[in-house]
PDB file of C-alpha atoms in Angstrom:
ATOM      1  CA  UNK A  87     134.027 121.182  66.325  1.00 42.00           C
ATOM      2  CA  UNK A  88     134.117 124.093  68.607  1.00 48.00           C
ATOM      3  CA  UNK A  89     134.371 123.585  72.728  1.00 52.00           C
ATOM      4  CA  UNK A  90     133.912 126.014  75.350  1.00 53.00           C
ATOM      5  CA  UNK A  91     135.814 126.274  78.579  1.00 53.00           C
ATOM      6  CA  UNK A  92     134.794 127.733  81.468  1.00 54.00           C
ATOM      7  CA  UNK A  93     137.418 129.060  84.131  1.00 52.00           C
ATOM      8  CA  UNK A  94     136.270 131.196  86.897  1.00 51.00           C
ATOM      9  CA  UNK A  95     138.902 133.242  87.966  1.00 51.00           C
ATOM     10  CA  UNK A  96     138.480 135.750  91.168  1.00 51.00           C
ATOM     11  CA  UNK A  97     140.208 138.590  92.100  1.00 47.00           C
ATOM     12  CA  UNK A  98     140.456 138.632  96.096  1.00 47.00           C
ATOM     13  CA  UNK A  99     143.086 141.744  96.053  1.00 45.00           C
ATOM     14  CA  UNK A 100     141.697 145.329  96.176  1.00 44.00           C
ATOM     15  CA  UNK A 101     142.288 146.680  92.931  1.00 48.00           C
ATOM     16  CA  UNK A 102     144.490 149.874  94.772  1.00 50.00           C
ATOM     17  CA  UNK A 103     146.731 146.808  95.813  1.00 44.00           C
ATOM     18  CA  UNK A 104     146.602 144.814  92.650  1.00 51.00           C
ATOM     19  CA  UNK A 105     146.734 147.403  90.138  1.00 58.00           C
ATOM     20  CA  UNK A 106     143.771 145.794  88.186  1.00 60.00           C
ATOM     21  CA  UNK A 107     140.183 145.134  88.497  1.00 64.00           C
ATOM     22  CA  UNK A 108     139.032 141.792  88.296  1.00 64.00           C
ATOM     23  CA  UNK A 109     138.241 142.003  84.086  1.00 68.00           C
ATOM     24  CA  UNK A 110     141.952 143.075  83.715  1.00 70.00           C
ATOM     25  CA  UNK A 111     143.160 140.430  86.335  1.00 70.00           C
ATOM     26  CA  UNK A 112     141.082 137.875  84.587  1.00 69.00           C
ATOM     27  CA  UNK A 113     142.602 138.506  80.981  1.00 72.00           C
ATOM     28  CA  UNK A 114     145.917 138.573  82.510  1.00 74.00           C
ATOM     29  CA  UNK A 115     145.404 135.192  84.446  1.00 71.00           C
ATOM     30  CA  UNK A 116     144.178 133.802  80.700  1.00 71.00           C
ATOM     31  CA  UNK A 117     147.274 134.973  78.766  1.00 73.00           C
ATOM     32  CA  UNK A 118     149.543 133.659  81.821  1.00 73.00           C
ATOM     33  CA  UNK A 119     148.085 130.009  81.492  1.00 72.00           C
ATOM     34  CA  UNK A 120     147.031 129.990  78.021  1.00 70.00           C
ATOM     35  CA  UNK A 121     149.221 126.958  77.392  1.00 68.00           C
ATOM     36  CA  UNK A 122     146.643 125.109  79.705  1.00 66.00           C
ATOM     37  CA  UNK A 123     143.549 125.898  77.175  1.00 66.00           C
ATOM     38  CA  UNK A 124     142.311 122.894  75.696  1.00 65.00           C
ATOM     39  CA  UNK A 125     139.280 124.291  74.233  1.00 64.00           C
ATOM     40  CA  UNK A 126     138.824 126.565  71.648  1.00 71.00           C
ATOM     41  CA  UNK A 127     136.535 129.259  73.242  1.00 72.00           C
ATOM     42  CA  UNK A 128     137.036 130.858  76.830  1.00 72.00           C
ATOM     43  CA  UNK A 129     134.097 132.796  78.337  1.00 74.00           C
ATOM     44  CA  UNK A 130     134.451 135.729  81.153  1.00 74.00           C
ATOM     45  CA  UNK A 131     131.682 136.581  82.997  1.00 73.00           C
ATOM     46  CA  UNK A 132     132.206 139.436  85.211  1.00 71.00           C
ATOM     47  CA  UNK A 133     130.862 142.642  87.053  1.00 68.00           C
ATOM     48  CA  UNK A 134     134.018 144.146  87.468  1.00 63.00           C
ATOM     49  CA  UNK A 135     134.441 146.740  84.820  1.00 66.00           C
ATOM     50  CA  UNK A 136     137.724 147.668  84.057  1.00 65.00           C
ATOM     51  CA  UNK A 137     138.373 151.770  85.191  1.00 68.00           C
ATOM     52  CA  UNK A 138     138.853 154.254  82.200  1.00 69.00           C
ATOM     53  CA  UNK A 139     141.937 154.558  82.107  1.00 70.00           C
ATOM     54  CA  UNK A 140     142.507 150.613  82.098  1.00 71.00           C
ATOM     55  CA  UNK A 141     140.220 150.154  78.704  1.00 74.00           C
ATOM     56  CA  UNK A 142     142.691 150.937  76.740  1.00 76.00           C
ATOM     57  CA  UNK A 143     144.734 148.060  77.976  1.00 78.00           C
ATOM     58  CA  UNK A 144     141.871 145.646  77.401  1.00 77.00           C
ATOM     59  CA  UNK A 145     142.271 145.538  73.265  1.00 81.00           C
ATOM     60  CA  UNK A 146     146.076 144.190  73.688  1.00 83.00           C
ATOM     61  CA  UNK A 147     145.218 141.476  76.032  1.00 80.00           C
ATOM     62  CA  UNK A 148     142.471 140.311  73.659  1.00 80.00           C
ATOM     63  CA  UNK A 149     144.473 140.496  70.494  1.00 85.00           C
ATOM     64  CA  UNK A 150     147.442 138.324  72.668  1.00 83.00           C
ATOM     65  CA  UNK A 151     144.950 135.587  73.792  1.00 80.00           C
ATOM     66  CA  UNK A 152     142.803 135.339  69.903  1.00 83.00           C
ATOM     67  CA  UNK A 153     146.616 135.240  68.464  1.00 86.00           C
ATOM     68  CA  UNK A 154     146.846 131.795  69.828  1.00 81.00           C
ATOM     69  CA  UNK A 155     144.133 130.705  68.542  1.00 81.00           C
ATOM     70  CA  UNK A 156     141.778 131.224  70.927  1.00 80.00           C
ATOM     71  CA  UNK A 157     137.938 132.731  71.063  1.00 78.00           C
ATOM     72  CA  UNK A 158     137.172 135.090  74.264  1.00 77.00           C
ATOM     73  CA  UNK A 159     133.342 136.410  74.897  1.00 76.00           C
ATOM     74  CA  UNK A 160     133.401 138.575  77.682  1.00 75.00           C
ATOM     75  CA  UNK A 161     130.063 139.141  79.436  1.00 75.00           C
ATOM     76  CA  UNK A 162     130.058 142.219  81.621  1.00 73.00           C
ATOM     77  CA  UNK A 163     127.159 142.049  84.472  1.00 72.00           C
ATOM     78  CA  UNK A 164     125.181 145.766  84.797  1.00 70.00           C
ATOM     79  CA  UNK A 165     128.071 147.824  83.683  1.00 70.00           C
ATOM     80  CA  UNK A 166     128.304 151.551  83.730  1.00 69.00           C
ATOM     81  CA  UNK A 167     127.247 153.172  80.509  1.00 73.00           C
ATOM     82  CA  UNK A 168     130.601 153.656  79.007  1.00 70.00           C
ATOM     83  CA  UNK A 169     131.166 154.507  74.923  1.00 71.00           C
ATOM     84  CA  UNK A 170     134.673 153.226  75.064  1.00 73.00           C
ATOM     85  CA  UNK A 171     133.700 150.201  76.583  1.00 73.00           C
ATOM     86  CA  UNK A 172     130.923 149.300  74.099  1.00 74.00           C
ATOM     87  CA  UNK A 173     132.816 150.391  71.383  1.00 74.00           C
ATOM     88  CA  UNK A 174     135.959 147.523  72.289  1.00 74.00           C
ATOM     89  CA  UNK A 175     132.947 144.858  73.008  1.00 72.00           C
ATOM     90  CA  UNK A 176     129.947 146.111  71.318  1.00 69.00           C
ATOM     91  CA  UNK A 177     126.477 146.225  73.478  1.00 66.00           C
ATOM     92  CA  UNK A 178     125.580 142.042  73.344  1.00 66.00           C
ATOM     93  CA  UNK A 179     128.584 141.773  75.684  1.00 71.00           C
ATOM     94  CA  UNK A 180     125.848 143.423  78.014  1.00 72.00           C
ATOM     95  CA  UNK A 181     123.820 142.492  80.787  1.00 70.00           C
ATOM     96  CA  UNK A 182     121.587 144.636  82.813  1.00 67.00           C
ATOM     97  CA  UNK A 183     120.631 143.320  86.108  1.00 66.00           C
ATOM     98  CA  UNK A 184     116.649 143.076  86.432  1.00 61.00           C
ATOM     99  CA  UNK A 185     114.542 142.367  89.863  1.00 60.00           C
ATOM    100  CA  UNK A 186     113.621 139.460  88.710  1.00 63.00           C
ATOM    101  CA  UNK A 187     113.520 136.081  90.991  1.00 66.00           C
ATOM    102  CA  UNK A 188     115.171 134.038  88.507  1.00 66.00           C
ATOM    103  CA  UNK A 189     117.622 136.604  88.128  1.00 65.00           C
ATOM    104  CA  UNK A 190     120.832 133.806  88.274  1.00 68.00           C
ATOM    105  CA  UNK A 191     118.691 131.746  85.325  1.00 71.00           C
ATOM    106  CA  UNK A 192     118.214 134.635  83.368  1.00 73.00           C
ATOM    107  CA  UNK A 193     122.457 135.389  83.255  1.00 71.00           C
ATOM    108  CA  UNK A 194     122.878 131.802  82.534  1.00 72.00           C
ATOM    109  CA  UNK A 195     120.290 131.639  79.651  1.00 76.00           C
ATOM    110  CA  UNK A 196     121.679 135.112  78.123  1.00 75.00           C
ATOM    111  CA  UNK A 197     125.459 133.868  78.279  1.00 74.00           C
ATOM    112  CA  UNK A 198     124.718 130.251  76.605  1.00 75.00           C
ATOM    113  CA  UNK A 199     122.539 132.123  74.279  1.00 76.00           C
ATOM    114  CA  UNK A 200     125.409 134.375  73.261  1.00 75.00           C
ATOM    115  CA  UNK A 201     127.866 131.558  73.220  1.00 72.00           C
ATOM    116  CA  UNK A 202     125.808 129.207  71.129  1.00 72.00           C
ATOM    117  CA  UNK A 203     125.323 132.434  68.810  1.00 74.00           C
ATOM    118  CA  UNK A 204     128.711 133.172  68.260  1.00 68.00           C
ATOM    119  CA  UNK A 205     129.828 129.624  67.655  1.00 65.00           C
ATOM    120  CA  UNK A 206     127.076 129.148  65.141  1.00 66.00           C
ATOM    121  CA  UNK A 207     128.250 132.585  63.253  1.00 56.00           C
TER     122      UNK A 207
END
């Protein structure tokens, strides 16, 4: 049986200071405390896009954490059109910002619709 664990992890430092934007952070904070995983599937939901020349990082980080046995989905809120980007995640990792009201329901309902696809397939 598959479990998902949610971690929220925030990056308060500038990413001039930190050397990372909050997607990179985030990955990094997972493969620093992966022995604290329990569950089988850790989801990132962010709207910090990683910058271009930080991408090609990204692929390592994922390969590290899915190497211990772990599933990451990583949802990226209204990012930049970027070919590299959706070519490392591929486009359901996704999601454009509307003007809707329910706009926090609608980023909930695509990211447990996601999840519940990829643990089904």
């Amino acid at each position: 049986m598959n479990y998902v664990e949610v971690h929220t992890i925030k990056s308060i430092l500038s990413p001039k200071v930190a050397g990372s934007t909050p997607t990179l952070y985030a990955l990094k904070e997972v493969c620093k405390s992966i022995r604290n995983f329990r569950k089988s599937v850790v989801v990132l939901v962010t709207d910090g896009v990683p910058n271009r020349d930080q991408i090609d990082e990204l692929p390592s980080f994922l390969k590290f954490i899915r190497d211990k046995g772990l599933k990451v989905l990583i949802f990226f809120i209204d990012p930049p059109k970027d070919v590299k980007l959706e070519k490392i995640f591929g486009d359901k990792s996704f999601w454009r910002k509307t003007t809707s009201k329910t706009l926090e329901r609608d980023l909930i309902s695509f990211v447990v619709n996601e999840v519940l696809k990829n643990l089904r397939g």
